[in-house]
Amino acid sequence: MSAPNIANCSLRELRTLLDENKISAPELAQLFRARAKQYSHLNAFLRINENDDYHPAAGNFLDSLPIAHKDIFCAQGEKTTCGSKMLAEFVAPYDSTVVENFRNAGMNTIGRTNMDEFAMGSSGEHSAFSASRNPWDENYVPGGSSSGSAAAVAARLTPVATATDTGGSIRQPAAFCGVTGIKPTYGRVSRWGMVAFASSFDQGGVIAKSAEDCALALSAMAGFDERDSTSLPQPAEDFTRQFDQPLSNIVIGVPKEFFSDGLDNKVASRVQEAIRQFEKQGATIKEISLASVKHAIAAYYVLTCAEASSNLSRYDGVRYGFRPTENNDSDLTTMYEQTRTQGFGAEVKRRILIGTYMLSYGYYDAYYRRAMKVRTLIARDFEQAFTGCDVLLGPTTPSPAFALNAIADNDPVAMYLQDIYTVPVNLAGLPALSLPCGFSGALPVGLQLIGAPLAESLLLSVAHEYQKQNDYHLQMPAGVQ
Ligand code: GLN
């Protein structure tokens, strides 16, 4: 089998190749590492491992299969930069639970993927280590913040990559890159050792080619962790356990707010085609309304900036991370100032400033408390929707990928509006996934499926039924061989 064909294999196919000794574990990892180097101009990887990085876990389905980790997950003795100059030289003193779980499953880490600084961004352009590129068109962004993970899977540089989603950072880049990504229920994947952005939103998950591969990887990734105080008590499960059930019992809700004015025509058409496909497969389609989601972007940016301003106060040049070398004899305040001025990029500073303002005396009630009320209303809207629907469906993003540098630095709101269909889910803590549903010209379009709390297995099975009927998830970008 040729290298591109192997690179396009599903996890089950790779498992079979290994089990039948058609390829060895080191050869398989070497194949993906070589591809990661060959496509280094995509900037999907920040670092590619020179050697194998795994302990065999014989009998485990994922044993010896390659994986790449978003550079937000700590791995003991290794750099974890979070896409920031602030952590450019930071070496993690312990493993995140996510890294540990995949290590225990025997997966071979081939490298660390690029990302927007501190996971703040929707394009990958906020990485302190240069923007990743979209493998479908290198002049376009891959989305963000899990830019490198999505680009790497799309270019077949790894079969699966970890990612995180605070407001869409798994689903939006998955949509832009024509791959599948799942953000589980808040608390399903441990946040231990995952660099914090907005702790009541942050959630780890995976990006892979298909829903099936996402399910297989998530089964190793999820589960209760006593080191994360918001970890859910549910143990990991086999997320493929509901696969291959007909869709005839499934009611799919389509929120009308997800088809508002700002939605690109081609994206709307692809999503409508997907709706018809689900209908053909027996699902019942029902139009619903989520009245409060129109306030989601505003509430999301108030709350996440507030949490970020608190979380990022730890980067003060004292305990760890960047500290400027000049003016070493300056006073403490000057040292703090210089550390944060030089260590953080513009977007991170903007959010710290917004967040600090929101939490300041006199503004807390006007902004933070009101945003918390909106959060509750949105959660109730979803709760109500799930009394009559099993799954909700809509576009993942308002448009396909946009060109690099197309959204100007002085217009952050234009960038924030990219998240219009993804952030409601994070405000409510729900599981959701994005899967490819066709193209707009040469660029992929993403379909979003949203589930009730802990409904990952159902979501993945519905996505899997859809993927049995088309090959969008198997198509490779023209420039990728
Ligand atoms: N694009 C969103 C933001 O910039 C989401 C980021 C994320 O999910 N980490 O906040």
PDB file of C-alpha atoms in Angstrom, residues 286 288-290 377-389 392:
ATOM      1  CA  LYS A 286     -38.546  19.429  13.219  1.00  0.00           C
ATOM      2  CA  ILE A 288     -37.446  24.608  16.573  1.00  0.00           C
ATOM      3  CA  SER A 289     -36.453  27.922  18.125  1.00  0.00           C
ATOM      4  CA  LEU A 290     -33.677  28.795  20.575  1.00  0.00           C
ATOM      5  CA  LEU A 377     -31.483  31.280  29.606  1.00  0.00           C
ATOM      6  CA  ILE A 378     -29.532  29.658  26.777  1.00  0.00           C
ATOM      7  CA  ALA A 379     -29.085  26.465  28.787  1.00  0.00           C
ATOM      8  CA  ARG A 380     -32.868  26.427  29.428  1.00  0.00           C
ATOM      9  CA  ASP A 381     -33.633  26.926  25.726  1.00  0.00           C
ATOM     10  CA  PHE A 382     -31.546  23.869  24.906  1.00  0.00           C
ATOM     11  CA  GLU A 383     -33.096  21.871  27.750  1.00  0.00           C
ATOM     12  CA  GLN A 384     -36.525  22.684  26.395  1.00  0.00           C
ATOM     13  CA  ALA A 385     -35.448  21.734  22.848  1.00  0.00           C
ATOM     14  CA  PHE A 386     -34.238  18.338  23.996  1.00  0.00           C
ATOM     15  CA  THR A 387     -37.639  17.479  25.456  1.00  0.00           C
ATOM     16  CA  GLY A 388     -38.852  17.064  21.857  1.00  0.00           C
ATOM     17  CA  CYS A 389     -35.664  16.303  19.901  1.00  0.00           C
ATOM     18  CA  LEU A 392     -30.073  19.460  16.964  1.00  0.00           C
TER      19      LEU A 392
END
